[in-house]
């Protein structure tokens, strides 16, 4: 009798399972939301980085937003112009050409340039270290802590720590924005890739305090502002800020900056080449003893 009851119970449960399964299957068809086929097409051309640089939860979120007209066809910073053009074809619109953007670090407070308040030997994480007294071990409260939190979140290998400060490899940077979100000091900004001029300081302190903590910090002297012929740079909250929509990348502000807080990569490369050539020429020249 007990066996019959058990079998009956099992049969009843199985029957209910079949009924509920059929009901759910029917309901899924009735209430199913049809996906726009364009979403799948857009997904097929997106790079699949799922970096979140577009502002949406992964590539699927980006594809859905584009298909629904909530995001532009060039919403993916990783894909760039080529992917934007392909998505434009899918959406039947022309992708507008945009200047590629890259990250840059607003700090030049290297180990040799900046002072430290104390030796830090804790967890190698900028967010953790910034919670300590004074915002970290660096004398400048706005300076890069150099513990590599930005390096760790970059999926493209575009960041590294050099002499205690984060450095961006512009050829690898895709402007996903993860490093900027991860930096507790807000030191990572973005600029057009073609522009080689950048202010490598973010200190809001007065000039006297800046000088006390860093040899290459912006002191807000406005010499750059006074010499710019294009009204492209102004001192705001004691630090120079470049308006890249006006900047012609002439490098004059970098040459005039008395603290070398403004860097122009093109000028620096030329200066380094010239110095190397002069050093080589000096080494090749006969010494006074050989002349004798």
mmCIF file of N, CA and C in Angstrom, residues 108-165:
data_model
loop_
_atom_site.group_PDB
_atom_site.id
_atom_site.type_symbol
_atom_site.label_atom_id
_atom_site.label_comp_id
_atom_site.label_asym_id
_atom_site.label_seq_id
_atom_site.Cartn_x
_atom_site.Cartn_y
_atom_site.Cartn_z
ATOM 1 N N UNK A 108 53.174 65.116 -12.755
ATOM 2 C CA UNK A 108 54.564 64.849 -13.119
ATOM 3 C C UNK A 108 55.405 64.727 -11.849
ATOM 4 N N UNK A 109 54.709 64.378 -10.762
ATOM 5 C CA UNK A 109 55.376 64.284 -9.465
ATOM 6 C C UNK A 109 56.110 62.968 -9.292
ATOM 7 N N UNK A 110 57.138 62.752 -10.072
ATOM 8 C CA UNK A 110 57.932 61.529 -9.985
ATOM 9 C C UNK A 110 58.686 61.479 -8.656
ATOM 10 N N UNK A 111 59.350 60.374 -8.419
ATOM 11 C CA UNK A 111 60.108 60.213 -7.168
ATOM 12 C C UNK A 111 61.170 61.297 -7.012
ATOM 13 N N UNK A 112 61.731 61.746 -8.137
ATOM 14 C CA UNK A 112 62.772 62.771 -8.082
ATOM 15 C C UNK A 112 62.210 64.188 -8.031
ATOM 16 N N UNK A 113 60.963 64.355 -8.476
ATOM 17 C CA UNK A 113 60.360 65.697 -8.511
ATOM 18 C C UNK A 113 59.522 66.043 -7.280
ATOM 19 N N UNK A 114 58.907 65.033 -6.677
ATOM 20 C CA UNK A 114 57.968 65.289 -5.579
ATOM 21 C C UNK A 114 58.484 64.750 -4.245
ATOM 22 N N UNK A 115 58.092 65.428 -3.193
ATOM 23 C CA UNK A 115 58.480 65.015 -1.842
ATOM 24 C C UNK A 115 57.439 64.072 -1.249
ATOM 25 N N UNK A 116 57.874 63.240 -0.324
ATOM 26 C CA UNK A 116 56.964 62.333 0.373
ATOM 27 C C UNK A 116 56.901 62.692 1.847
ATOM 28 N N UNK A 117 55.747 62.442 2.454
ATOM 29 C CA UNK A 117 55.565 62.730 3.880
ATOM 30 C C UNK A 117 56.053 61.570 4.738
ATOM 31 N N UNK A 118 55.932 60.361 4.177
ATOM 32 C CA UNK A 118 56.359 59.171 4.911
ATOM 33 C C UNK A 118 56.506 58.007 3.937
ATOM 34 N N UNK A 119 57.127 56.947 4.373
ATOM 35 C CA UNK A 119 57.295 55.749 3.552
ATOM 36 C C UNK A 119 56.053 54.876 3.704
ATOM 37 N N UNK A 120 55.436 54.555 2.592
ATOM 38 C CA UNK A 120 54.231 53.730 2.615
ATOM 39 C C UNK A 120 54.598 52.277 2.343
ATOM 40 N N UNK A 121 54.156 51.382 3.215
ATOM 41 C CA UNK A 121 54.456 49.964 3.049
ATOM 42 C C UNK A 121 53.194 49.102 3.170
ATOM 43 N N UNK A 122 52.053 49.682 2.849
ATOM 44 C CA UNK A 122 50.789 48.966 2.974
ATOM 45 C C UNK A 122 50.374 48.287 1.687
ATOM 46 N N UNK A 123 49.061 48.066 1.548
ATOM 47 C CA UNK A 123 48.492 47.415 0.362
ATOM 48 C C UNK A 123 48.781 48.256 -0.876
ATOM 49 N N UNK A 124 49.184 47.590 -1.931
ATOM 50 C CA UNK A 124 49.511 48.295 -3.171
ATOM 51 C C UNK A 124 48.235 48.666 -3.920
ATOM 52 N N UNK A 125 47.538 49.642 -3.390
ATOM 53 C CA UNK A 125 46.274 50.088 -3.965
ATOM 54 C C UNK A 125 46.090 51.566 -3.663
ATOM 55 N N UNK A 126 45.905 52.367 -4.702
ATOM 56 C CA UNK A 126 45.793 53.818 -4.535
ATOM 57 C C UNK A 126 44.568 54.214 -3.724
ATOM 58 N N UNK A 127 43.469 53.510 -3.927
ATOM 59 C CA UNK A 127 42.231 53.838 -3.203
ATOM 60 C C UNK A 127 42.442 53.651 -1.706
ATOM 61 N N UNK A 128 43.062 52.535 -1.326
ATOM 62 C CA UNK A 128 43.327 52.255 0.080
ATOM 63 C C UNK A 128 44.299 53.289 0.655
ATOM 64 N N UNK A 129 45.392 53.543 -0.057
ATOM 65 C CA UNK A 129 46.421 54.467 0.427
ATOM 66 C C UNK A 129 45.903 55.895 0.556
ATOM 67 N N UNK A 130 44.956 56.262 -0.313
ATOM 68 C CA UNK A 130 44.424 57.628 -0.282
ATOM 69 C C UNK A 130 43.562 57.892 0.947
ATOM 70 N N UNK A 131 43.147 56.807 1.644
ATOM 71 C CA UNK A 131 42.325 56.961 2.839
ATOM 72 C C UNK A 131 43.157 57.275 4.083
ATOM 73 N N UNK A 132 44.467 57.155 3.946
ATOM 74 C CA UNK A 132 45.343 57.413 5.085
ATOM 75 C C UNK A 132 45.530 58.905 5.306
ATOM 76 N N UNK A 133 46.219 59.250 6.376
ATOM 77 C CA UNK A 133 46.437 60.654 6.741
ATOM 78 C C UNK A 133 47.024 61.442 5.583
ATOM 79 N N UNK A 134 46.417 62.605 5.330
ATOM 80 C CA UNK A 134 46.936 63.485 4.284
ATOM 81 C C UNK A 134 46.646 63.014 2.875
ATOM 82 N N UNK A 135 45.798 61.990 2.735
ATOM 83 C CA UNK A 135 45.457 61.503 1.402
ATOM 84 C C UNK A 135 46.527 60.650 0.768
ATOM 85 N N UNK A 136 47.453 60.148 1.575
ATOM 86 C CA UNK A 136 48.523 59.309 1.032
ATOM 87 C C UNK A 136 49.889 59.829 1.427
ATOM 88 N N UNK A 137 50.913 59.131 0.993
ATOM 89 C CA UNK A 137 52.276 59.449 1.415
ATOM 90 C C UNK A 137 52.892 60.628 0.679
ATOM 91 N N UNK A 138 52.358 60.970 -0.474
ATOM 92 C CA UNK A 138 52.962 62.048 -1.268
ATOM 93 C C UNK A 138 52.716 63.401 -0.615
ATOM 94 N N UNK A 139 53.741 64.263 -0.672
ATOM 95 C CA UNK A 139 53.637 65.590 -0.070
ATOM 96 C C UNK A 139 52.499 66.397 -0.659
ATOM 97 N N UNK A 140 52.312 66.293 -1.970
ATOM 98 C CA UNK A 140 51.204 66.965 -2.648
ATOM 99 C C UNK A 140 49.956 66.108 -2.503
ATOM 100 N N UNK A 141 48.917 66.650 -1.916
ATOM 101 C CA UNK A 141 47.683 65.891 -1.680
ATOM 102 C C UNK A 141 46.973 65.532 -2.971
ATOM 103 N N UNK A 142 47.367 66.166 -4.091
ATOM 104 C CA UNK A 142 46.720 65.921 -5.370
ATOM 105 C C UNK A 142 47.537 64.981 -6.253
ATOM 106 N N UNK A 143 48.729 64.603 -5.802
ATOM 107 C CA UNK A 143 49.652 63.851 -6.635
ATOM 108 C C UNK A 143 49.344 62.378 -6.812
ATOM 109 N N UNK A 144 49.894 61.807 -7.879
ATOM 110 C CA UNK A 144 49.736 60.378 -8.177
ATOM 111 C C UNK A 144 50.461 59.557 -7.116
ATOM 112 N N UNK A 145 49.773 58.577 -6.565
ATOM 113 C CA UNK A 145 50.350 57.734 -5.527
ATOM 114 C C UNK A 145 51.198 56.599 -6.102
ATOM 115 N N UNK A 146 51.041 56.350 -7.389
ATOM 116 C CA UNK A 146 51.907 55.406 -8.079
ATOM 117 C C UNK A 146 51.813 53.960 -7.644
ATOM 118 N N UNK A 147 50.662 53.542 -7.128
ATOM 119 C CA UNK A 147 50.511 52.163 -6.667
ATOM 120 C C UNK A 147 49.827 51.259 -7.697
ATOM 121 N N UNK A 148 49.484 51.827 -8.844
ATOM 122 C CA UNK A 148 49.032 51.013 -9.965
ATOM 123 C C UNK A 148 47.593 50.568 -10.011
ATOM 124 N N UNK A 149 46.684 51.226 -9.305
ATOM 125 C CA UNK A 149 45.276 50.840 -9.383
ATOM 126 C C UNK A 149 44.751 51.028 -10.805
ATOM 127 N N UNK A 150 45.170 52.109 -11.456
ATOM 128 C CA UNK A 150 44.759 52.359 -12.841
ATOM 129 C C UNK A 150 45.337 51.299 -13.774
ATOM 130 N N UNK A 151 46.558 50.885 -13.505
ATOM 131 C CA UNK A 151 47.213 49.850 -14.315
ATOM 132 C C UNK A 151 46.425 48.545 -14.239
ATOM 133 N N UNK A 152 45.967 48.216 -13.046
ATOM 134 C CA UNK A 152 45.265 46.954 -12.817
ATOM 135 C C UNK A 152 43.902 46.883 -13.498
ATOM 136 N N UNK A 153 43.237 48.031 -13.658
ATOM 137 C CA UNK A 153 41.902 48.005 -14.265
ATOM 138 C C UNK A 153 41.934 48.129 -15.784
ATOM 139 N N UNK A 154 43.087 48.506 -16.336
ATOM 140 C CA UNK A 154 43.185 48.683 -17.781
ATOM 141 C C UNK A 154 43.297 47.322 -18.468
ATOM 142 N N UNK A 155 42.329 47.023 -19.317
ATOM 143 C CA UNK A 155 42.312 45.725 -20.011
ATOM 144 C C UNK A 155 43.139 45.736 -21.290
ATOM 145 N N UNK A 156 43.753 46.873 -21.584
ATOM 146 C CA UNK A 156 44.470 47.005 -22.848
ATOM 147 C C UNK A 156 45.976 47.230 -22.672
ATOM 148 N N UNK A 157 46.430 47.170 -21.431
ATOM 149 C CA UNK A 157 47.859 47.331 -21.165
ATOM 150 C C UNK A 157 48.384 48.699 -21.525
ATOM 151 N N UNK A 158 47.538 49.714 -21.398
ATOM 152 C CA UNK A 158 47.913 51.063 -21.826
ATOM 153 C C UNK A 158 48.540 51.904 -20.726
ATOM 154 N N UNK A 159 48.600 51.382 -19.503
ATOM 155 C CA UNK A 159 49.169 52.153 -18.397
ATOM 156 C C UNK A 159 50.299 51.388 -17.718
ATOM 157 N N UNK A 160 51.236 52.147 -17.201
ATOM 158 C CA UNK A 160 52.337 51.564 -16.437
ATOM 159 C C UNK A 160 52.798 52.600 -15.414
ATOM 160 N N UNK A 161 53.531 52.162 -14.420
ATOM 161 C CA UNK A 161 54.065 53.083 -13.421
ATOM 162 C C UNK A 161 55.541 53.295 -13.725
ATOM 163 N N UNK A 162 55.920 54.545 -13.939
ATOM 164 C CA UNK A 162 57.304 54.898 -14.238
ATOM 165 C C UNK A 162 57.773 55.931 -13.224
ATOM 166 N N UNK A 163 58.769 55.587 -12.457
ATOM 167 C CA UNK A 163 59.332 56.494 -11.452
ATOM 168 C C UNK A 163 58.255 57.048 -10.513
ATOM 169 N N UNK A 164 57.328 56.174 -10.121
ATOM 170 C CA UNK A 164 56.323 56.562 -9.134
ATOM 171 C C UNK A 164 55.096 57.261 -9.663
ATOM 172 N N UNK A 165 54.959 57.380 -10.990
ATOM 173 C CA UNK A 165 53.807 58.064 -11.571
ATOM 174 C C UNK A 165 53.245 57.241 -12.727
#
